[in-house]
Coordinates of C-alpha atoms in Angstrom, one line a residue:
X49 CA 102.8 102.2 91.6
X50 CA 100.4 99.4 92.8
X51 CA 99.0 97.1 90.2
X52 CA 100.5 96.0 86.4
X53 CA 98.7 94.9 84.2
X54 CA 100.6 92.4 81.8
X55 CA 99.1 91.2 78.6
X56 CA 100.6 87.5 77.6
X57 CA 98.0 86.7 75.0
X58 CA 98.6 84.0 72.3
X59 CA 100.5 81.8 75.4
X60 CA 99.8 81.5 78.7
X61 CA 102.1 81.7 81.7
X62 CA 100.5 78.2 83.0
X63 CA 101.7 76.0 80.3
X64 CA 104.9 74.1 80.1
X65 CA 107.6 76.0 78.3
X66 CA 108.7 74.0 75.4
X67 CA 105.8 72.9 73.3
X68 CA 103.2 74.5 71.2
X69 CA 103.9 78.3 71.9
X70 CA 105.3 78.2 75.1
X71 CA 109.1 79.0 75.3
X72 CA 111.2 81.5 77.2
X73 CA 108.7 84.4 76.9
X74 CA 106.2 82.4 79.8
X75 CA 109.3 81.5 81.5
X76 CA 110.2 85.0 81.8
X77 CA 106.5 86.1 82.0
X78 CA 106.0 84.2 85.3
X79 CA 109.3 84.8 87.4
X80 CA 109.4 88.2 86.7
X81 CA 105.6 88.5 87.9
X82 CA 106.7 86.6 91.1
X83 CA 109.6 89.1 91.6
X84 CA 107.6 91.7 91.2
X85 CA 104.9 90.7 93.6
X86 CA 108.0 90.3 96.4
X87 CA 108.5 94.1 95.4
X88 CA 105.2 94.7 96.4
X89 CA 104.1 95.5 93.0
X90 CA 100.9 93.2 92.1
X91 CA 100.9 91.5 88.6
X92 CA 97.7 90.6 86.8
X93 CA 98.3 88.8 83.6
X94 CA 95.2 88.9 81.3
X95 CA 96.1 85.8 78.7
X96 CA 93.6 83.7 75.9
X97 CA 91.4 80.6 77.8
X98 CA 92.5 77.5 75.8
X99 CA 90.4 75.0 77.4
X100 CA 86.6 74.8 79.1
X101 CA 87.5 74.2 82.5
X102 CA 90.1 76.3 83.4
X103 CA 89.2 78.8 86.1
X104 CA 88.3 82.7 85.2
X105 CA 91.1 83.6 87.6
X106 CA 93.8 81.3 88.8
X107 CA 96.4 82.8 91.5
X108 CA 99.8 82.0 90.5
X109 CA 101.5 82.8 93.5
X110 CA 100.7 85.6 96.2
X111 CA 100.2 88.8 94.6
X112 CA 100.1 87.9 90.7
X113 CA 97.1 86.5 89.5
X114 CA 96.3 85.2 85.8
X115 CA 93.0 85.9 84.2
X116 CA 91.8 83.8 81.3
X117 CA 90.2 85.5 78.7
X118 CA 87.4 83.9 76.3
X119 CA 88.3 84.6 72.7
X120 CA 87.5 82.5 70.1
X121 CA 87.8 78.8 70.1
X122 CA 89.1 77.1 73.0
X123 CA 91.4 74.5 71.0
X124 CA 92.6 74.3 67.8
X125 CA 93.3 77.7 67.0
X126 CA 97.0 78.3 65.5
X127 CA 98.6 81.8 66.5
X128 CA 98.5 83.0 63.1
X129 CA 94.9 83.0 63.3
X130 CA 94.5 84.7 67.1
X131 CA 94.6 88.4 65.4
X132 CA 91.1 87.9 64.2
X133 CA 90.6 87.0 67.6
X134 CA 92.2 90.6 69.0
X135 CA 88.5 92.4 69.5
X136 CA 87.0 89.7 71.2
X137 CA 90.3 89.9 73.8
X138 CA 90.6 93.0 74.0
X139 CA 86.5 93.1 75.0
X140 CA 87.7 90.7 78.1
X141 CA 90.3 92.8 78.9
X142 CA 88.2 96.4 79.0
X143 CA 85.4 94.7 80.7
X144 CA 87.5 93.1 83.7
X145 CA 88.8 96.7 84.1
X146 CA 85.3 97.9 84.7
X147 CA 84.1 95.7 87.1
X148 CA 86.8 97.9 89.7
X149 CA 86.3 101.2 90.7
X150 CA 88.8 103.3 87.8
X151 CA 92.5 103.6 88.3
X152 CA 92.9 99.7 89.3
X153 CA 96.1 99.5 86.8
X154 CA 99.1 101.8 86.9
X155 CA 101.1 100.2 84.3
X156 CA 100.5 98.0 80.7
X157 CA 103.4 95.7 79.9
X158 CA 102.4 93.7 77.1
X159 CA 104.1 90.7 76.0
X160 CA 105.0 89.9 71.4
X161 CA 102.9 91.9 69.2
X162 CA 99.7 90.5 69.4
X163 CA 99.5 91.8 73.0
X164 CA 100.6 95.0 71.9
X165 CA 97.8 95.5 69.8
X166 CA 95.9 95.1 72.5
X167 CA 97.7 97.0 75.0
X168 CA 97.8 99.8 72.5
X169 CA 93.9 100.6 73.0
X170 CA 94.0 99.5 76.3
X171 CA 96.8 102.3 77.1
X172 CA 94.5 104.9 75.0
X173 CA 91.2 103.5 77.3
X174 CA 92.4 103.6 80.9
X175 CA 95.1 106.5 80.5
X176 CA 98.2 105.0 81.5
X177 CA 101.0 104.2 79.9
X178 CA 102.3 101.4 77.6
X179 CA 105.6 99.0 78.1
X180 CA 106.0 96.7 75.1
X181 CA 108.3 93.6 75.1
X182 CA 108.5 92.0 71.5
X183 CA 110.1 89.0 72.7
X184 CA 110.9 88.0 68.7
X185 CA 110.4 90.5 65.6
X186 CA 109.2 89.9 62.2
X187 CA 111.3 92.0 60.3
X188 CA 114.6 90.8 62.4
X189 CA 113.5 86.6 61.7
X190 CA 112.7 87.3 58.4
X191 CA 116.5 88.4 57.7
X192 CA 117.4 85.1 59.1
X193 CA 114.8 83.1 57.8
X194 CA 115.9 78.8 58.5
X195 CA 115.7 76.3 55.4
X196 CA 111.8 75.3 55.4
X197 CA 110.5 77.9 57.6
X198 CA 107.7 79.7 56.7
X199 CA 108.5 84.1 56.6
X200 CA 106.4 86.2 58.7
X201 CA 103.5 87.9 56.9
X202 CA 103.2 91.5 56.1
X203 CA 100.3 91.9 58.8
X204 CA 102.4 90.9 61.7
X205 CA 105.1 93.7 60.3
X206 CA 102.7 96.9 60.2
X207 CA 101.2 95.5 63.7
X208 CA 105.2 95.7 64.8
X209 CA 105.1 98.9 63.6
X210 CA 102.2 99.9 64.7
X211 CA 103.1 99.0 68.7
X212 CA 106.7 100.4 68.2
X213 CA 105.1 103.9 67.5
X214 CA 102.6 104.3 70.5
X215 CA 104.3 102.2 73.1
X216 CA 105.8 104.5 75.9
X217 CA 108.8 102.4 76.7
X218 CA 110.4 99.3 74.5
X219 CA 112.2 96.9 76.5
X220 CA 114.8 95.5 74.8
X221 CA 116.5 92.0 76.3
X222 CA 119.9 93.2 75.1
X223 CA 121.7 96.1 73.2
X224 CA 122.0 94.3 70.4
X225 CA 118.0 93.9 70.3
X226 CA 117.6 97.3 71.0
X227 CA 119.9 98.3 68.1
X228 CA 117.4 95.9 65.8
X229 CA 114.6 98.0 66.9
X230 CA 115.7 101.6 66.2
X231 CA 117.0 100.3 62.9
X232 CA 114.4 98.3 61.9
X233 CA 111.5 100.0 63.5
X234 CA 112.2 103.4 64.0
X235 CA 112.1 103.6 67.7
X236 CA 113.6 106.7 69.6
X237 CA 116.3 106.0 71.5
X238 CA 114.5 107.8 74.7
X239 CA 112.0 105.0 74.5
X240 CA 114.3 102.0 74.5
X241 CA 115.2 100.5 77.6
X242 CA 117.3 97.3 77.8
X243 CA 117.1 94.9 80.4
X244 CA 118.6 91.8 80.4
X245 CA 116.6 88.2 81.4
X246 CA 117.9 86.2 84.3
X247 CA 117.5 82.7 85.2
X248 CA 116.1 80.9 88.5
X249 CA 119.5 80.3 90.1
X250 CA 117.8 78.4 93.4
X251 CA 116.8 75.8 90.4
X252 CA 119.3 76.1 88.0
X253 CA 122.7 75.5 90.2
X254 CA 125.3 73.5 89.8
X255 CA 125.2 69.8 91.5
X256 CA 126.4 65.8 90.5
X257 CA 126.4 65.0 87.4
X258 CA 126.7 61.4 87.9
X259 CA 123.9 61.7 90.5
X260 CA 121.9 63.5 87.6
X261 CA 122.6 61.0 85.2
X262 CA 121.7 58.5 87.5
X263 CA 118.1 59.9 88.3
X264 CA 117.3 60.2 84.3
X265 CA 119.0 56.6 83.9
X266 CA 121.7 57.7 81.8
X267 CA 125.1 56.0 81.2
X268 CA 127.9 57.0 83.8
X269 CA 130.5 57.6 80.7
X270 CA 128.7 58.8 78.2
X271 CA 129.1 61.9 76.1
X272 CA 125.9 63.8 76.4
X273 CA 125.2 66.4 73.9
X274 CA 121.8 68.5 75.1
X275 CA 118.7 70.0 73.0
X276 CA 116.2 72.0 75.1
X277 CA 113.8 73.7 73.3
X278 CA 111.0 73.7 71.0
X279 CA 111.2 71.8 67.7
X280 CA 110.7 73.6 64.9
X281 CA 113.1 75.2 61.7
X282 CA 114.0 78.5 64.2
X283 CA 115.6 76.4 66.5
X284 CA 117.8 74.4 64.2
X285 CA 117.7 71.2 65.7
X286 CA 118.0 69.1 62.8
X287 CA 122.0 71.3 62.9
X288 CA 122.7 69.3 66.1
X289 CA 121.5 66.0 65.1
X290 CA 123.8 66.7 61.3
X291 CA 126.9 67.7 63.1
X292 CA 126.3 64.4 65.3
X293 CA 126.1 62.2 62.3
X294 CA 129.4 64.1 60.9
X295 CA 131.3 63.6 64.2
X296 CA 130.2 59.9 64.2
X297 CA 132.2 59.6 60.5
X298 CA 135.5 61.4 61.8
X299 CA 135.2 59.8 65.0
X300 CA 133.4 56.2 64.8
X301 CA 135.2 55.6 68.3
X302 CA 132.0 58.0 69.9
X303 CA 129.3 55.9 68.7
X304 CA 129.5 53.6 71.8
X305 CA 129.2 56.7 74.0
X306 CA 127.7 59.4 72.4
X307 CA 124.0 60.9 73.3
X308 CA 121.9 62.9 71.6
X309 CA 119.3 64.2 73.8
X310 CA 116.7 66.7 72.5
X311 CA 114.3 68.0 75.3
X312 CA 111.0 69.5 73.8
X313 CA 107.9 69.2 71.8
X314 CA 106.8 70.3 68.1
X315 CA 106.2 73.9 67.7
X316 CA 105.3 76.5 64.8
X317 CA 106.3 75.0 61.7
X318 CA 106.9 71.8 63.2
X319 CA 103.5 71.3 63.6
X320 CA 103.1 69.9 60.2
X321 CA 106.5 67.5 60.8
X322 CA 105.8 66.2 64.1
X323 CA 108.1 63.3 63.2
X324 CA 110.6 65.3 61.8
X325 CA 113.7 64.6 64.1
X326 CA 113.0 61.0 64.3
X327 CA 113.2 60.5 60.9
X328 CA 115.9 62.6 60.8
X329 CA 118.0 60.6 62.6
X330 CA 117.1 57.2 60.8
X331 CA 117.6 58.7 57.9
X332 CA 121.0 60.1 59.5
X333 CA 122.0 56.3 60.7
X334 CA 122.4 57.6 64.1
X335 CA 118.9 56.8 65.4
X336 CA 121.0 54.6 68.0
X337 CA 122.3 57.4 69.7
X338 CA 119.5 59.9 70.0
X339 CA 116.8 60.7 72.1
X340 CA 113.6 63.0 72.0
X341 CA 112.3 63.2 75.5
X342 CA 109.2 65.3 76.1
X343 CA 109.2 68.8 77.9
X344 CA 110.5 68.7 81.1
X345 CA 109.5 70.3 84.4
X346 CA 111.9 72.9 85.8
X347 CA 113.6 70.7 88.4
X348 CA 113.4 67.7 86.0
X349 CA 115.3 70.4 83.4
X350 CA 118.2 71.4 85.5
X351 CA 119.2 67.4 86.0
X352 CA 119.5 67.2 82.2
X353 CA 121.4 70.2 81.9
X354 CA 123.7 68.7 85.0
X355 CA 123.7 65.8 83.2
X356 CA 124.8 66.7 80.0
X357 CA 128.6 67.5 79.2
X358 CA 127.7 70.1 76.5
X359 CA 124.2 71.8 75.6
X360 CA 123.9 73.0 72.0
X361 CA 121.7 76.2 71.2
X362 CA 121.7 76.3 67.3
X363 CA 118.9 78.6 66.9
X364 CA 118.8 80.3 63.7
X365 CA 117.9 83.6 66.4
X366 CA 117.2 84.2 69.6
X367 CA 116.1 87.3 71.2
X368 CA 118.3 86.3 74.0
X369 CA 118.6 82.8 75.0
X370 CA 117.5 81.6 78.2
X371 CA 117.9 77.8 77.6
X372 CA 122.1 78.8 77.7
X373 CA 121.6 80.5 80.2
X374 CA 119.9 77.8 82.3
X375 CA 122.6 75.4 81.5
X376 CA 125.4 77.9 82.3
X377 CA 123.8 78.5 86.1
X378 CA 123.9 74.5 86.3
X379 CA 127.8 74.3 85.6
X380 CA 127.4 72.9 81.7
X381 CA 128.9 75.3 79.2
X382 CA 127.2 76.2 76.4
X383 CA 127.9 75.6 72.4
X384 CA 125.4 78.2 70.9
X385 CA 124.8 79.8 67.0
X386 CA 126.8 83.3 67.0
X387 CA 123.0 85.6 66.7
X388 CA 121.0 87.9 68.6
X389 CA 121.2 87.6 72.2
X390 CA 123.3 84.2 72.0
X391 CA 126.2 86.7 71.8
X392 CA 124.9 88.1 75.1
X393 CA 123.7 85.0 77.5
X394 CA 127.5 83.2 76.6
X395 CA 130.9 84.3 77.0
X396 CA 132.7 83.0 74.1
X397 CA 135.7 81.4 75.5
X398 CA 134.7 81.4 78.7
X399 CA 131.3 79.7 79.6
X400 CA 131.1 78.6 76.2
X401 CA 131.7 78.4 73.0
X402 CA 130.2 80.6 69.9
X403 CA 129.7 79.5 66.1
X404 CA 129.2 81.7 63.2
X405 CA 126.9 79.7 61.0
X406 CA 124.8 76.9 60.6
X407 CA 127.2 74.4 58.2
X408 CA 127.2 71.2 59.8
X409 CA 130.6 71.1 59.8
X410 CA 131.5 73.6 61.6
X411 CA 129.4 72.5 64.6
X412 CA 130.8 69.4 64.6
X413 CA 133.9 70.7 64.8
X414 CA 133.4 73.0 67.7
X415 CA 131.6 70.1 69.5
X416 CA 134.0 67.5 68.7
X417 CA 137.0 69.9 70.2
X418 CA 135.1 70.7 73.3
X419 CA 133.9 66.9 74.0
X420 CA 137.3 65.1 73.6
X421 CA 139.4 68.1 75.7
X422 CA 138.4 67.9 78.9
X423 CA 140.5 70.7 79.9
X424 CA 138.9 73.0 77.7
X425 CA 135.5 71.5 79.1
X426 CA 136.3 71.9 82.7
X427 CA 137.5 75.5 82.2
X428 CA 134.2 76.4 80.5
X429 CA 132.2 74.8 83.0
X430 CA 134.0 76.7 85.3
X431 CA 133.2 79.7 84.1
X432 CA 129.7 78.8 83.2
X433 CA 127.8 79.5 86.4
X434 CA 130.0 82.4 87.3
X435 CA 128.7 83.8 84.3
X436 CA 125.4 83.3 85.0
X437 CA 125.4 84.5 88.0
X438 CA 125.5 87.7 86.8
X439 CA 121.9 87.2 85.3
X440 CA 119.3 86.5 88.2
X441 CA 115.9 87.5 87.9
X442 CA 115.2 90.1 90.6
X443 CA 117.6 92.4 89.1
X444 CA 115.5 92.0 86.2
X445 CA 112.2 92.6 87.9
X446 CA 113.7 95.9 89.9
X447 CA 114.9 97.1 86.6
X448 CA 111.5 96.9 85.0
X449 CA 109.8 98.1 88.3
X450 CA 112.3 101.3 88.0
X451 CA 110.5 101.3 84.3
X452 CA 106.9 101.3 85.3
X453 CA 107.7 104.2 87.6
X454 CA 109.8 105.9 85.7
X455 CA 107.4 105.8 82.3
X456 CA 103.9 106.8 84.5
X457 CA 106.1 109.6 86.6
X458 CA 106.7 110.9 83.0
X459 CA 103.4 110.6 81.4
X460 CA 101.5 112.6 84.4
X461 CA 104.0 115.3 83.9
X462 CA 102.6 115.5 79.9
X463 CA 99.2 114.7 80.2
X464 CA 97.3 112.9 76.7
X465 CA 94.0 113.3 75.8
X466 CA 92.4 110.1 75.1
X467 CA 91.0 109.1 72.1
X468 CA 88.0 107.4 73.0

């Protein structure tokens, strides 16, 4: 196997992860492409041009290259409106194919739903097979819809389904991901893989916290509580900054030294409330104590996690989490929401701490306990990076390389006609 083709197209791998659509899908879009270029196995990631000037082709690092496809407005355009878009993509996609002698791809791994509609004919075109990552699923958010979020429309379900039937392989981030798509969607077991995410342990690693805190010009004794991620209702930031305001009744002794800091930009649904968490907090009385600090680059990223004595992942889902894991690989344990692959990136009890739930109280309670014992905290934290160590992202790409092989050894063997 030579050449994959991956299909990333309602976000790009080039945009910084935690704002608008991008999130951990790009962040795990672009290191595994990397690692798989090291593997000698060349990545080209075909994904929608949001602005005039960007290059047609932009190298991302030797061996993986990204291709921007024209399709549809260049700004402006909201992902629930890119599926009108899906033609004019898929167009792009077929005719970069043809300009190369036939055979240049091996492999399709496509990238959420949209980009399995378009790997689907793709697949079908060219004559080789189909990998399909959802990344999130319609039918699996809608059972655990937040307050004020929007559910996901019947159209994005049948295109689920749709991909879940004529994909060749589903990779699943963990078993309990892969278990959601056999039981929601019907998939064969023989076509689920699972394959865990890893995290960029020469950037996320432990270091000073006090250095850390001096660099972002932080307190020395504060109690940091962390938010990375996008804002919007999935997320469940507005959790963090409520259990804060609770822990600031029980305890009024924390307001001196207590920090809320939420790392991110307005996403989805929060769109429309751009404000939201600001007025949140006013409205909270603990304005005083928070801070919204725009997305971060990577190495900017790890000091806040080094920084921070606990990060809080309250999303109301997750396909797997790699914001915990982040933290974990930088020493800070972890207090996360009990779903999806939370359950997978933490070790309850050991690199952090699980809650079932998204009552206010509650989290405050499992905050306060960890950020007042500092026994308990310096155990997790222990056990944090050694946790994460278990998740880097080579194993990850040499999993999915063993995929790609794998799925195209088995599809020569039983040949398909194609359909057009």
């Amino acid at each position: 196997m030579n050449r994959v083709a991956t299909i990333s197209m309602h976000t790009s791998p080039l945009d910084q992860p935690g704002t608008g659509d991008a999130g951990g899908m790009n962040v795990y879009v672009v290191e595994v492409a990397r690692r798989l270029a090291q593997l000698n196995v060349e990545v080209e990631i075909f994904t929608r041009q949001t602005a005039r000037d960007l290059p047609p082709v932009v190298e991302l690092a030797p061996g993986v290259l990204v291709r921007h496809v024209t399709a549809g407005p260049y700004e402006e355009l909201d992902k629930s409106d890119l599926s009108g878009q899906l033609c004019a993509f898929l167009s792009g996609v077929l005719r970069t194919e043809a300009m190369y002698d036939p055979g240049r791809y091996d492999v399709i791994h496509s990238h959420y739903w949209l980009s399995g509609q378009v790997g689907w004919l793709a697949k079908e075109r060219w004559g080789v097979p189909l990998v399909h990552t959802m990344h999130t699923m319609a039918k699996v958010k809608n059972l655990l819809l937040a307050e004020g979020d929007n559910p996901e429309p019947k159209a994005r379900v049948i295109g689920e389904e749709q991909v879940v039937e004529v994909a060749d392989r589903l990779v699943a981030n963990t078993a309990a991901e892969a278990g959601e798509l056999i039981d929601l969607y019907g998939a064969g077991h023989d076509r689920v893989a699972v394959v865990n995410p890893g995290v960029n342990l020469s950037v996320f690693q432990p270091a000073s916290q006090g250095a850390a805190r001096h660099r972002l010009d932080l307190p020395q004794d504060a109690h940091i509580l962390l938010f990375v991620g996008r804002i919007q209702p999935l997320k469940a930031p507005d959790v963090l900054l409520r259990a804060a305001a609770r822990m600031l009744i029980e305890d009024p002794s924390l307001r001196d030294r207590l920090i809320v800091a939420c790392v991110g930009g307005p996403s989805g649904n929060g769109l429309a409330r751009p404000a939201f968490l600001a007025q949140l907090a006013v409205e909270l009385g603990i304005a005083d104590v928070v801070r919204l600090v725009p997305p971060a680059p990577q190495a900017e990223l790890a000091d806040w996690y080094r920084a921070a004595d606990i990060t809080v992942v309250p999303s109301h889902n997750e396909s797997f989490g790699l914001v915990a894991l982040e933290s974990q690989a930088c020493g800070t344990p972890v207090v996360a929401a009990a779903v999806g692959g939370l359950r997978t990136a933490v070790r309850d009890g050991v690199s952090g701490v699980l809650v079932d739930g998204h009552d206010p109280g509650d989290w405050a309670h499992a905050l306060h306990g960890v950020l007042t014992r500092p026994k308990l905290r310096e155990r997790l934290a222990n056990g944090a990076p050694e946790h994460a160590a278990a998740f880097g992202w080579s194993a990850t790409a040499a999993s999915l390389a063993d995929i790609y092989t794998s799925t195209l050894r088995h599809m020569r063997a039983v040949p398909v006609a194609a359909n057009f």
